[in-house]
Amino acid sequence: MHFTFLVNPAASSGQAVASWQVLESYLKEQATDYEVRFSQRTGDIKEWTRLFAKYQQASDQTLVIVGGDGSLNEAINGAMAYSNANQLPLAYIPAGSGNDFARARQLPTDPVAGFKRILTNVTAGTPERIDIGEYVDAIKREHRYFVNNVGIGFDATTVKLANASTHKKILNKLKLGKLVYLSALFKTFSLQDTFQIELDVNQRRHYFNRGYLLTLSNHPYFGGGIKIMPDADERDGLIDLIVIERPKVFIKLFVILAQLIRGKHYQYKEVHRFTATQIRIRTARLEFGHADGEELSSRAFDMVATTQPYPFW
């Protein structure tokens, strides 16, 4: 049994390297057959995974991603870039600042415990099939997959500010990475404006003139542990969507977002929740977007989102 580890040394402002060092010591103690590659730039993990899926699908080889949600996003898009009836099962050890995918699946953040769980599943030959998101954007002619969320508006602006935060490295080193998102969230109040949204869901069309936050998701979490859709299920074959409109009374926005952090926001008329096999989203004006915390730039959107099951160790 051979393991290939793809490590993103930039994940969690470098803390992924510390996780790898702990894991590597254990692998050597156990005389595990393994090799490791460290990514140098965005796109490395995607390309390595694509090549692995194409050429190295031997039954005794397992690919393990060590990094954050963005690293896993790259791996999924790399694996899906090579079309094959037999999908390549992926293993994942969380070492990022948000770790929402790991939180949804209750994966251990301790790298040794994570590897032991992977080893048990690989030995048993029983990968779990978990929904991943997929979207096609007609404006950008873009086809991508995601493991957590795609966001437009408030949460995407928050991601942009969090990624640019000068305090991100320090807080990640102190294991307080969640505070980066909370700090960026409050800064976004002064930047994010309303925008028009058009949705096609379950054969009905919906219009929102005061769109403020729009998030597609496979599971409950976004932003490093916030339960934006507490009832989302990553195994039901459906894509989940929430739209929050900005209230006309500004103070109510603070109330809604405060309740969002507690997972108690569905009660407000400005909060709109959808679940379907397919959802089409259109926005007319330029808005920030993100996929699994990776910025999509400021743009208009015309995307169709769905899900499909994918095997994970």
PDB file of C-alpha atoms in Angstrom:
ATOM      1  CA  MET A   1       0.000   0.000   0.000  1.00  0.00           C
ATOM      2  CA  HIS A   2       1.560   3.260  -1.192  1.00  0.00           C
ATOM      3  CA  PHE A   3       0.530   6.799  -0.241  1.00  0.00           C
ATOM      4  CA  THR A   4       1.240   9.964  -2.198  1.00  0.00           C
ATOM      5  CA  PHE A   5       0.839  13.168  -0.170  1.00  0.00           C
ATOM      6  CA  LEU A   6       0.249  16.525  -1.841  1.00  0.00           C
ATOM      7  CA  VAL A   7       1.017  19.238   0.713  1.00  0.00           C
ATOM      8  CA  ASN A   8       0.201  22.922   0.382  1.00  0.00           C
ATOM      9  CA  PRO A   9       2.857  24.643   2.545  1.00  0.00           C
ATOM     10  CA  ALA A  10       1.004  27.972   2.279  1.00  0.00           C
ATOM     11  CA  ALA A  11      -2.199  26.647   3.865  1.00  0.00           C
ATOM     12  CA  SER A  12      -3.121  28.300   7.168  1.00  0.00           C
ATOM     13  CA  SER A  13      -0.235  30.744   6.710  1.00  0.00           C
ATOM     14  CA  GLY A  14       2.313  27.946   6.804  1.00  0.00           C
ATOM     15  CA  GLN A  15       0.835  25.886   9.636  1.00  0.00           C
ATOM     16  CA  ALA A  16       0.212  23.020   7.196  1.00  0.00           C
ATOM     17  CA  VAL A  17       3.967  22.417   7.201  1.00  0.00           C
ATOM     18  CA  ALA A  18       3.881  21.811  10.957  1.00  0.00           C
ATOM     19  CA  SER A  19       1.032  19.322  10.471  1.00  0.00           C
ATOM     20  CA  TRP A  20       3.017  17.523   7.798  1.00  0.00           C
ATOM     21  CA  GLN A  21       6.110  17.304  10.006  1.00  0.00           C
ATOM     22  CA  VAL A  22       4.094  15.631  12.759  1.00  0.00           C
ATOM     23  CA  LEU A  23       2.573  13.213  10.257  1.00  0.00           C
ATOM     24  CA  GLU A  24       5.883  12.465   8.554  1.00  0.00           C
ATOM     25  CA  SER A  25       7.464  11.452  11.860  1.00  0.00           C
ATOM     26  CA  TYR A  26       4.637   8.977  12.382  1.00  0.00           C
ATOM     27  CA  LEU A  27       4.915   7.619   8.824  1.00  0.00           C
ATOM     28  CA  LYS A  28       8.612   6.957   9.308  1.00  0.00           C
ATOM     29  CA  GLU A  29       8.016   5.262  12.659  1.00  0.00           C
ATOM     30  CA  GLN A  30       5.486   2.959  10.998  1.00  0.00           C
ATOM     31  CA  ALA A  31       7.727   2.322   7.967  1.00  0.00           C
ATOM     32  CA  THR A  32       4.908   3.526   5.697  1.00  0.00           C
ATOM     33  CA  ASP A  33       5.536   3.454   1.956  1.00  0.00           C
ATOM     34  CA  TYR A  34       4.978   7.055   0.862  1.00  0.00           C
ATOM     35  CA  GLU A  35       6.166  10.002  -1.197  1.00  0.00           C
ATOM     36  CA  VAL A  36       5.414  13.711  -0.793  1.00  0.00           C
ATOM     37  CA  ARG A  37       5.153  16.721  -3.065  1.00  0.00           C
ATOM     38  CA  PHE A  38       4.966  20.335  -1.899  1.00  0.00           C
ATOM     39  CA  SER A  39       3.030  22.779  -4.068  1.00  0.00           C
ATOM     40  CA  GLN A  40       4.868  25.940  -5.068  1.00  0.00           C
ATOM     41  CA  ARG A  41       2.034  27.890  -6.665  1.00  0.00           C
ATOM     42  CA  THR A  42      -1.719  27.888  -7.174  1.00  0.00           C
ATOM     43  CA  GLY A  43      -2.613  25.156  -9.644  1.00  0.00           C
ATOM     44  CA  ASP A  44       0.106  22.653  -8.719  1.00  0.00           C
ATOM     45  CA  ILE A  45      -2.217  20.391  -6.734  1.00  0.00           C
ATOM     46  CA  LYS A  46      -4.842  20.552  -9.478  1.00  0.00           C
ATOM     47  CA  GLU A  47      -2.357  19.487 -12.152  1.00  0.00           C
ATOM     48  CA  TRP A  48      -0.747  16.746 -10.031  1.00  0.00           C
ATOM     49  CA  THR A  49      -4.163  15.303  -9.191  1.00  0.00           C
ATOM     50  CA  ARG A  50      -5.195  15.350 -12.862  1.00  0.00           C
ATOM     51  CA  LEU A  51      -2.060  13.428 -13.830  1.00  0.00           C
ATOM     52  CA  PHE A  52      -2.492  11.013 -10.932  1.00  0.00           C
ATOM     53  CA  ALA A  53      -6.089  10.321 -11.986  1.00  0.00           C
ATOM     54  CA  LYS A  54      -4.956   9.714 -15.560  1.00  0.00           C
ATOM     55  CA  TYR A  55      -1.871   7.566 -15.059  1.00  0.00           C
ATOM     56  CA  GLN A  56      -1.695   6.168 -11.519  1.00  0.00           C
ATOM     57  CA  GLN A  57      -5.006   4.591 -10.594  1.00  0.00           C
ATOM     58  CA  ALA A  58      -3.367   1.421  -9.325  1.00  0.00           C
ATOM     59  CA  SER A  59      -5.369  -0.148  -6.491  1.00  0.00           C
ATOM     60  CA  ASP A  60      -2.451   0.020  -4.047  1.00  0.00           C
ATOM     61  CA  GLN A  61      -1.909   3.778  -4.414  1.00  0.00           C
ATOM     62  CA  THR A  62      -3.780   6.414  -2.429  1.00  0.00           C
ATOM     63  CA  LEU A  63      -3.618  10.175  -2.968  1.00  0.00           C
ATOM     64  CA  VAL A  64      -3.810  12.276   0.203  1.00  0.00           C
ATOM     65  CA  ILE A  65      -4.285  16.066   0.192  1.00  0.00           C
ATOM     66  CA  VAL A  66      -2.800  17.978   3.147  1.00  0.00           C
ATOM     67  CA  GLY A  67      -3.978  21.590   3.193  1.00  0.00           C
ATOM     68  CA  GLY A  68      -7.082  23.740   3.441  1.00  0.00           C
ATOM     69  CA  ASP A  69     -10.405  23.802   1.641  1.00  0.00           C
ATOM     70  CA  GLY A  70      -8.761  25.589  -1.302  1.00  0.00           C
ATOM     71  CA  SER A  71      -6.256  22.748  -1.660  1.00  0.00           C
ATOM     72  CA  LEU A  72      -9.062  20.180  -1.694  1.00  0.00           C
ATOM     73  CA  ASN A  73     -10.906  22.325  -4.250  1.00  0.00           C
ATOM     74  CA  GLU A  74      -7.868  22.163  -6.532  1.00  0.00           C
ATOM     75  CA  ALA A  75      -7.660  18.395  -6.125  1.00  0.00           C
ATOM     76  CA  ILE A  76     -11.327  17.868  -6.985  1.00  0.00           C
ATOM     77  CA  ASN A  77     -11.061  20.064 -10.080  1.00  0.00           C
ATOM     78  CA  GLY A  78      -7.910  18.223 -11.114  1.00  0.00           C
ATOM     79  CA  ALA A  79      -9.473  14.802 -10.663  1.00  0.00           C
ATOM     80  CA  MET A  80     -12.620  15.840 -12.556  1.00  0.00           C
ATOM     81  CA  ALA A  81     -10.545  17.314 -15.407  1.00  0.00           C
ATOM     82  CA  TYR A  82      -9.692  13.759 -16.376  1.00  0.00           C
ATOM     83  CA  SER A  83     -12.947  12.126 -17.437  1.00  0.00           C
ATOM     84  CA  ASN A  84     -13.081   8.471 -16.430  1.00  0.00           C
ATOM     85  CA  ALA A  85     -15.894   6.137 -15.448  1.00  0.00           C
ATOM     86  CA  ASN A  86     -13.868   5.087 -12.377  1.00  0.00           C
ATOM     87  CA  GLN A  87     -13.506   8.209 -10.233  1.00  0.00           C
ATOM     88  CA  LEU A  88     -10.294   8.537  -8.246  1.00  0.00           C
ATOM     89  CA  PRO A  89     -11.072   8.394  -4.497  1.00  0.00           C
ATOM     90  CA  LEU A  90      -9.333  11.196  -2.594  1.00  0.00           C
ATOM     91  CA  ALA A  91      -8.114  11.296   0.980  1.00  0.00           C
ATOM     92  CA  TYR A  92      -7.858  14.549   2.903  1.00  0.00           C
ATOM     93  CA  ILE A  93      -6.102  15.729   6.049  1.00  0.00           C
ATOM     94  CA  PRO A  94      -7.318  19.238   7.013  1.00  0.00           C
ATOM     95  CA  ALA A  95      -4.573  21.785   7.633  1.00  0.00           C
ATOM     96  CA  GLY A  96      -6.195  25.087   6.658  1.00  0.00           C
ATOM     97  CA  SER A  97      -7.642  28.046   8.510  1.00  0.00           C
ATOM     98  CA  GLY A  98     -11.334  27.424   7.751  1.00  0.00           C
ATOM     99  CA  ASN A  99     -11.565  23.619   7.388  1.00  0.00           C
ATOM    100  CA  ASP A 100     -15.311  23.676   6.686  1.00  0.00           C
ATOM    101  CA  PHE A 101     -15.268  20.436   4.691  1.00  0.00           C
ATOM    102  CA  ALA A 102     -13.564  18.673   7.587  1.00  0.00           C
ATOM    103  CA  ARG A 103     -15.999  20.207  10.061  1.00  0.00           C
ATOM    104  CA  ALA A 104     -18.999  18.981   8.065  1.00  0.00           C
ATOM    105  CA  ARG A 105     -17.572  15.439   7.936  1.00  0.00           C
ATOM    106  CA  GLN A 106     -16.219  15.575  11.529  1.00  0.00           C
ATOM    107  CA  LEU A 107     -12.699  14.826  10.333  1.00  0.00           C
ATOM    108  CA  PRO A 108      -9.941  15.057  12.959  1.00  0.00           C
ATOM    109  CA  THR A 109      -7.573  18.001  12.628  1.00  0.00           C
ATOM    110  CA  ASP A 110      -4.809  15.972  14.269  1.00  0.00           C
ATOM    111  CA  PRO A 111      -2.843  14.707  11.247  1.00  0.00           C
ATOM    112  CA  VAL A 112      -1.941  11.336  12.750  1.00  0.00           C
ATOM    113  CA  ALA A 113      -5.533  10.647  13.779  1.00  0.00           C
ATOM    114  CA  GLY A 114      -6.628  11.718  10.312  1.00  0.00           C
ATOM    115  CA  PHE A 115      -4.202   9.358   8.628  1.00  0.00           C
ATOM    116  CA  LYS A 116      -5.248   6.438  10.842  1.00  0.00           C
ATOM    117  CA  ARG A 117      -8.862   7.001   9.796  1.00  0.00           C
ATOM    118  CA  ILE A 118      -7.833   7.102   6.129  1.00  0.00           C
ATOM    119  CA  LEU A 119      -5.773   3.921   6.528  1.00  0.00           C
ATOM    120  CA  THR A 120      -8.730   2.107   8.075  1.00  0.00           C
ATOM    121  CA  ASN A 121     -11.012   3.053   5.183  1.00  0.00           C
ATOM    122  CA  VAL A 122      -8.437   2.274   2.490  1.00  0.00           C
ATOM    123  CA  THR A 123      -7.729  -1.132   4.058  1.00  0.00           C
ATOM    124  CA  ALA A 124     -11.465  -1.867   4.113  1.00  0.00           C
ATOM    125  CA  GLY A 125     -11.826  -0.606   0.548  1.00  0.00           C
ATOM    126  CA  THR A 126     -14.859   1.502   1.468  1.00  0.00           C
ATOM    127  CA  PRO A 127     -14.685   5.117   0.255  1.00  0.00           C
ATOM    128  CA  GLU A 128     -17.587   7.372   1.246  1.00  0.00           C
ATOM    129  CA  ARG A 129     -19.589   9.034  -1.514  1.00  0.00           C
ATOM    130  CA  ILE A 130     -20.189  12.682  -0.634  1.00  0.00           C
ATOM    131  CA  ASP A 131     -21.817  15.363  -2.783  1.00  0.00           C
ATOM    132  CA  ILE A 132     -19.574  17.906  -4.460  1.00  0.00           C
ATOM    133  CA  GLY A 133     -20.963  21.015  -6.120  1.00  0.00           C
ATOM    134  CA  GLU A 134     -20.656  21.786  -9.815  1.00  0.00           C
ATOM    135  CA  TYR A 135     -21.408  24.956 -11.746  1.00  0.00           C
ATOM    136  CA  VAL A 136     -21.263  26.184 -15.312  1.00  0.00           C
ATOM    137  CA  ASP A 137     -21.129  29.949 -15.859  1.00  0.00           C
ATOM    138  CA  ALA A 138     -22.373  31.074 -19.272  1.00  0.00           C
ATOM    139  CA  ILE A 139     -20.772  34.527 -19.119  1.00  0.00           C
ATOM    140  CA  LYS A 140     -17.252  33.343 -18.297  1.00  0.00           C
ATOM    141  CA  ARG A 141     -17.695  29.966 -20.045  1.00  0.00           C
ATOM    142  CA  GLU A 142     -16.417  28.491 -16.830  1.00  0.00           C
ATOM    143  CA  HIS A 143     -16.974  24.956 -15.537  1.00  0.00           C
ATOM    144  CA  ARG A 144     -15.837  24.263 -11.977  1.00  0.00           C
ATOM    145  CA  TYR A 145     -16.415  21.997  -8.999  1.00  0.00           C
ATOM    146  CA  PHE A 146     -16.499  22.922  -5.312  1.00  0.00           C
ATOM    147  CA  VAL A 147     -16.505  21.008  -2.025  1.00  0.00           C
ATOM    148  CA  ASN A 148     -18.064  23.644   0.254  1.00  0.00           C
ATOM    149  CA  ASN A 149     -19.601  26.856  -1.075  1.00  0.00           C
ATOM    150  CA  VAL A 150     -19.903  29.307  -3.913  1.00  0.00           C
ATOM    151  CA  GLY A 151     -20.779  32.784  -2.700  1.00  0.00           C
ATOM    152  CA  ILE A 152     -21.753  36.070  -4.320  1.00  0.00           C
ATOM    153  CA  GLY A 153     -22.015  39.379  -2.496  1.00  0.00           C
ATOM    154  CA  PHE A 154     -21.480  39.732   1.232  1.00  0.00           C
ATOM    155  CA  ASP A 155     -19.664  36.471   1.969  1.00  0.00           C
ATOM    156  CA  ALA A 156     -17.480  36.810  -1.143  1.00  0.00           C
ATOM    157  CA  THR A 157     -16.478  40.335  -0.123  1.00  0.00           C
ATOM    158  CA  THR A 158     -15.746  38.951   3.341  1.00  0.00           C
ATOM    159  CA  VAL A 159     -13.512  36.267   1.794  1.00  0.00           C
ATOM    160  CA  LYS A 160     -11.660  38.914  -0.215  1.00  0.00           C
ATOM    161  CA  LEU A 161     -11.025  41.023   2.886  1.00  0.00           C
ATOM    162  CA  ALA A 162     -10.059  37.975   4.965  1.00  0.00           C
ATOM    163  CA  ASN A 163      -7.538  36.822   2.359  1.00  0.00           C
ATOM    164  CA  ALA A 164      -6.028  40.313   2.281  1.00  0.00           C
ATOM    165  CA  SER A 165      -5.944  40.673   6.082  1.00  0.00           C
ATOM    166  CA  THR A 166      -2.574  41.683   7.496  1.00  0.00           C
ATOM    167  CA  HIS A 167      -3.478  39.814  10.714  1.00  0.00           C
ATOM    168  CA  LYS A 168      -4.296  36.490   9.029  1.00  0.00           C
ATOM    169  CA  LYS A 169      -0.852  34.912   9.479  1.00  0.00           C
ATOM    170  CA  ILE A 170      -0.606  35.917  13.125  1.00  0.00           C
ATOM    171  CA  LEU A 171      -4.100  34.695  14.032  1.00  0.00           C
ATOM    172  CA  ASN A 172      -3.608  31.413  12.164  1.00  0.00           C
ATOM    173  CA  LYS A 173      -0.398  30.774  14.092  1.00  0.00           C
ATOM    174  CA  LEU A 174      -2.337  31.387  17.318  1.00  0.00           C
ATOM    175  CA  LYS A 175      -5.049  28.970  16.077  1.00  0.00           C
ATOM    176  CA  LEU A 176      -7.519  31.865  15.965  1.00  0.00           C
ATOM    177  CA  GLY A 177      -8.103  31.816  12.216  1.00  0.00           C
ATOM    178  CA  LYS A 178     -11.874  32.112  12.683  1.00  0.00           C
ATOM    179  CA  LEU A 179     -11.370  35.645  13.996  1.00  0.00           C
ATOM    180  CA  VAL A 180      -9.991  36.652  10.585  1.00  0.00           C
ATOM    181  CA  TYR A 181     -13.372  35.912   9.016  1.00  0.00           C
ATOM    182  CA  LEU A 182     -15.310  37.600  11.812  1.00  0.00           C
ATOM    183  CA  SER A 183     -13.175  40.742  11.530  1.00  0.00           C
ATOM    184  CA  ALA A 184     -13.567  40.818   7.748  1.00  0.00           C
ATOM    185  CA  LEU A 185     -17.309  40.254   8.108  1.00  0.00           C
ATOM    186  CA  PHE A 186     -17.775  43.475  10.074  1.00  0.00           C
ATOM    187  CA  LYS A 187     -15.613  45.453   7.621  1.00  0.00           C
ATOM    188  CA  THR A 188     -17.826  44.293   4.777  1.00  0.00           C
ATOM    189  CA  PHE A 189     -20.787  46.265   6.165  1.00  0.00           C
ATOM    190  CA  SER A 190     -19.290  49.497   4.860  1.00  0.00           C
ATOM    191  CA  LEU A 191     -18.479  48.053   1.411  1.00  0.00           C
ATOM    192  CA  GLN A 192     -21.267  45.729   0.314  1.00  0.00           C
ATOM    193  CA  ASP A 193     -24.238  47.236  -1.509  1.00  0.00           C
ATOM    194  CA  THR A 194     -27.462  45.548  -2.655  1.00  0.00           C
ATOM    195  CA  PHE A 195     -27.760  43.852  -6.040  1.00  0.00           C
ATOM    196  CA  GLN A 196     -30.479  42.243  -8.175  1.00  0.00           C
ATOM    197  CA  ILE A 197     -30.756  38.447  -8.286  1.00  0.00           C
ATOM    198  CA  GLU A 198     -32.799  36.237 -10.596  1.00  0.00           C
ATOM    199  CA  LEU A 199     -33.230  32.552  -9.708  1.00  0.00           C
ATOM    200  CA  ASP A 200     -34.707  29.570 -11.521  1.00  0.00           C
ATOM    201  CA  VAL A 201     -35.486  26.914  -8.891  1.00  0.00           C
ATOM    202  CA  ASN A 202     -37.872  23.951  -9.096  1.00  0.00           C
ATOM    203  CA  GLN A 203     -39.516  25.309 -12.265  1.00  0.00           C
ATOM    204  CA  ARG A 204     -40.208  28.691 -10.706  1.00  0.00           C
ATOM    205  CA  ARG A 205     -38.532  32.058 -11.225  1.00  0.00           C
ATOM    206  CA  HIS A 206     -37.717  34.323  -8.284  1.00  0.00           C
ATOM    207  CA  TYR A 207     -36.564  37.961  -8.273  1.00  0.00           C
ATOM    208  CA  PHE A 208     -34.799  39.808  -5.476  1.00  0.00           C
ATOM    209  CA  ASN A 209     -34.031  43.518  -5.791  1.00  0.00           C
ATOM    210  CA  ARG A 210     -32.145  43.917  -2.530  1.00  0.00           C
ATOM    211  CA  GLY A 211     -29.812  40.924  -2.677  1.00  0.00           C
ATOM    212  CA  TYR A 212     -26.990  41.143  -0.151  1.00  0.00           C
ATOM    213  CA  LEU A 213     -25.693  37.629   0.443  1.00  0.00           C
ATOM    214  CA  LEU A 214     -26.025  34.582  -1.819  1.00  0.00           C
ATOM    215  CA  THR A 215     -24.434  31.241  -0.968  1.00  0.00           C
ATOM    216  CA  LEU A 216     -24.600  27.845  -2.657  1.00  0.00           C
ATOM    217  CA  SER A 217     -23.504  24.993  -0.434  1.00  0.00           C
ATOM    218  CA  ASN A 218     -23.234  21.221  -0.011  1.00  0.00           C
ATOM    219  CA  HIS A 219     -23.301  21.265   3.794  1.00  0.00           C
ATOM    220  CA  PRO A 220     -24.131  23.559   6.745  1.00  0.00           C
ATOM    221  CA  TYR A 221     -20.870  25.497   7.145  1.00  0.00           C
ATOM    222  CA  PHE A 222     -19.112  28.494   5.634  1.00  0.00           C
ATOM    223  CA  GLY A 223     -16.581  31.089   6.768  1.00  0.00           C
ATOM    224  CA  GLY A 224     -14.691  28.853   9.181  1.00  0.00           C
ATOM    225  CA  GLY A 225     -17.533  27.227  11.095  1.00  0.00           C
ATOM    226  CA  ILE A 226     -20.617  29.449  10.703  1.00  0.00           C
ATOM    227  CA  LYS A 227     -23.782  27.369  10.176  1.00  0.00           C
ATOM    228  CA  ILE A 228     -25.277  29.283   7.284  1.00  0.00           C
ATOM    229  CA  MET A 229     -27.579  26.373   6.325  1.00  0.00           C
ATOM    230  CA  PRO A 230     -27.936  24.125   9.388  1.00  0.00           C
ATOM    231  CA  ASP A 231     -30.253  21.708   7.561  1.00  0.00           C
ATOM    232  CA  ALA A 232     -28.080  21.155   4.459  1.00  0.00           C
ATOM    233  CA  ASP A 233     -27.189  17.508   3.769  1.00  0.00           C
ATOM    234  CA  GLU A 234     -24.061  16.568   1.817  1.00  0.00           C
ATOM    235  CA  ARG A 235     -25.521  13.179   0.849  1.00  0.00           C
ATOM    236  CA  ASP A 236     -28.966  14.043  -0.540  1.00  0.00           C
ATOM    237  CA  GLY A 237     -27.924  14.759  -4.141  1.00  0.00           C
ATOM    238  CA  LEU A 238     -29.336  18.295  -3.914  1.00  0.00           C
ATOM    239  CA  ILE A 239     -27.744  21.733  -4.074  1.00  0.00           C
ATOM    240  CA  ASP A 240     -28.618  24.154  -1.267  1.00  0.00           C
ATOM    241  CA  LEU A 241     -28.960  27.920  -1.622  1.00  0.00           C
ATOM    242  CA  ILE A 242     -29.596  30.824   0.701  1.00  0.00           C
ATOM    243  CA  VAL A 243     -30.335  34.410  -0.315  1.00  0.00           C
ATOM    244  CA  ILE A 244     -30.406  37.187   2.246  1.00  0.00           C
ATOM    245  CA  GLU A 245     -31.829  40.557   1.246  1.00  0.00           C
ATOM    246  CA  ARG A 246     -30.682  43.732   2.932  1.00  0.00           C
ATOM    247  CA  PRO A 247     -33.466  45.103   5.156  1.00  0.00           C
ATOM    248  CA  LYS A 248     -34.561  48.691   4.640  1.00  0.00           C
ATOM    249  CA  VAL A 249     -33.891  49.303   8.331  1.00  0.00           C
ATOM    250  CA  PHE A 250     -30.114  48.886   8.512  1.00  0.00           C
ATOM    251  CA  ILE A 251     -29.970  47.839  12.162  1.00  0.00           C
ATOM    252  CA  LYS A 252     -32.053  44.775  11.295  1.00  0.00           C
ATOM    253  CA  LEU A 253     -29.205  43.579   9.077  1.00  0.00           C
ATOM    254  CA  PHE A 254     -26.959  43.337  12.134  1.00  0.00           C
ATOM    255  CA  VAL A 255     -29.664  41.354  13.918  1.00  0.00           C
ATOM    256  CA  ILE A 256     -30.015  38.891  11.015  1.00  0.00           C
ATOM    257  CA  LEU A 257     -26.283  38.364  10.654  1.00  0.00           C
ATOM    258  CA  ALA A 258     -25.874  37.971  14.407  1.00  0.00           C
ATOM    259  CA  GLN A 259     -28.555  35.291  14.312  1.00  0.00           C
ATOM    260  CA  LEU A 260     -26.846  33.750  11.266  1.00  0.00           C
ATOM    261  CA  ILE A 261     -23.728  33.159  13.349  1.00  0.00           C
ATOM    262  CA  ARG A 262     -25.958  31.306  15.820  1.00  0.00           C
ATOM    263  CA  GLY A 263     -27.724  29.372  13.040  1.00  0.00           C
ATOM    264  CA  LYS A 264     -31.073  31.021  13.941  1.00  0.00           C
ATOM    265  CA  HIS A 265     -31.671  33.246  10.911  1.00  0.00           C
ATOM    266  CA  TYR A 266     -34.363  31.363   8.947  1.00  0.00           C
ATOM    267  CA  GLN A 267     -37.156  33.158  10.816  1.00  0.00           C
ATOM    268  CA  TYR A 268     -36.681  36.488   8.997  1.00  0.00           C
ATOM    269  CA  LYS A 269     -38.599  37.418   5.846  1.00  0.00           C
ATOM    270  CA  GLU A 270     -35.386  38.691   4.249  1.00  0.00           C
ATOM    271  CA  VAL A 271     -33.901  35.163   4.376  1.00  0.00           C
ATOM    272  CA  HIS A 272     -34.817  32.852   1.494  1.00  0.00           C
ATOM    273  CA  ARG A 273     -33.842  29.174   1.521  1.00  0.00           C
ATOM    274  CA  PHE A 274     -33.910  26.827  -1.513  1.00  0.00           C
ATOM    275  CA  THR A 275     -33.044  23.180  -2.184  1.00  0.00           C
ATOM    276  CA  ALA A 276     -33.161  21.603  -5.642  1.00  0.00           C
ATOM    277  CA  THR A 277     -31.407  19.290  -8.065  1.00  0.00           C
ATOM    278  CA  GLN A 278     -30.457  22.330 -10.159  1.00  0.00           C
ATOM    279  CA  ILE A 279     -30.435  26.081  -9.559  1.00  0.00           C
ATOM    280  CA  ARG A 280     -29.772  28.851 -12.059  1.00  0.00           C
ATOM    281  CA  ILE A 281     -28.473  32.193 -10.752  1.00  0.00           C
ATOM    282  CA  ARG A 282     -28.195  35.476 -12.641  1.00  0.00           C
ATOM    283  CA  THR A 283     -26.813  38.805 -11.434  1.00  0.00           C
ATOM    284  CA  ALA A 284     -26.701  41.908 -13.616  1.00  0.00           C
ATOM    285  CA  ARG A 285     -24.017  44.016 -11.938  1.00  0.00           C
ATOM    286  CA  LEU A 286     -20.447  43.307 -10.964  1.00  0.00           C
ATOM    287  CA  GLU A 287     -20.126  41.477  -7.648  1.00  0.00           C
ATOM    288  CA  PHE A 288     -17.334  39.670  -5.862  1.00  0.00           C
ATOM    289  CA  GLY A 289     -17.579  35.892  -5.919  1.00  0.00           C
ATOM    290  CA  HIS A 290     -15.703  32.983  -4.370  1.00  0.00           C
ATOM    291  CA  ALA A 291     -15.547  29.192  -4.621  1.00  0.00           C
ATOM    292  CA  ASP A 292     -14.344  27.410  -1.472  1.00  0.00           C
ATOM    293  CA  GLY A 293     -12.701  30.619  -0.290  1.00  0.00           C
ATOM    294  CA  GLU A 294     -10.839  31.188  -3.562  1.00  0.00           C
ATOM    295  CA  GLU A 295     -11.709  34.520  -5.176  1.00  0.00           C
ATOM    296  CA  LEU A 296     -13.628  34.514  -8.467  1.00  0.00           C
ATOM    297  CA  SER A 297     -13.041  38.239  -9.098  1.00  0.00           C
ATOM    298  CA  SER A 298     -15.682  40.944  -9.501  1.00  0.00           C
ATOM    299  CA  ARG A 299     -18.112  40.018 -12.280  1.00  0.00           C
ATOM    300  CA  ALA A 300     -21.693  39.375 -13.365  1.00  0.00           C
ATOM    301  CA  PHE A 301     -22.915  35.786 -13.034  1.00  0.00           C
ATOM    302  CA  ASP A 302     -25.134  33.483 -15.071  1.00  0.00           C
ATOM    303  CA  MET A 303     -24.498  30.073 -13.558  1.00  0.00           C
ATOM    304  CA  VAL A 304     -26.262  26.743 -13.294  1.00  0.00           C
ATOM    305  CA  ALA A 305     -25.365  24.766 -10.170  1.00  0.00           C
ATOM    306  CA  THR A 306     -25.873  21.065  -9.447  1.00  0.00           C
ATOM    307  CA  THR A 307     -24.216  18.339  -7.359  1.00  0.00           C
ATOM    308  CA  GLN A 308     -22.845  14.863  -7.908  1.00  0.00           C
ATOM    309  CA  PRO A 309     -21.485  12.202  -5.542  1.00  0.00           C
ATOM    310  CA  TYR A 310     -17.721  11.763  -5.289  1.00  0.00           C
ATOM    311  CA  PRO A 311     -15.703   9.056  -3.456  1.00  0.00           C
ATOM    312  CA  PHE A 312     -13.535  10.080  -0.488  1.00  0.00           C
ATOM    313  CA  TRP A 313     -11.376   7.942   1.802  1.00  0.00           C
TER     314      TRP A 313
END
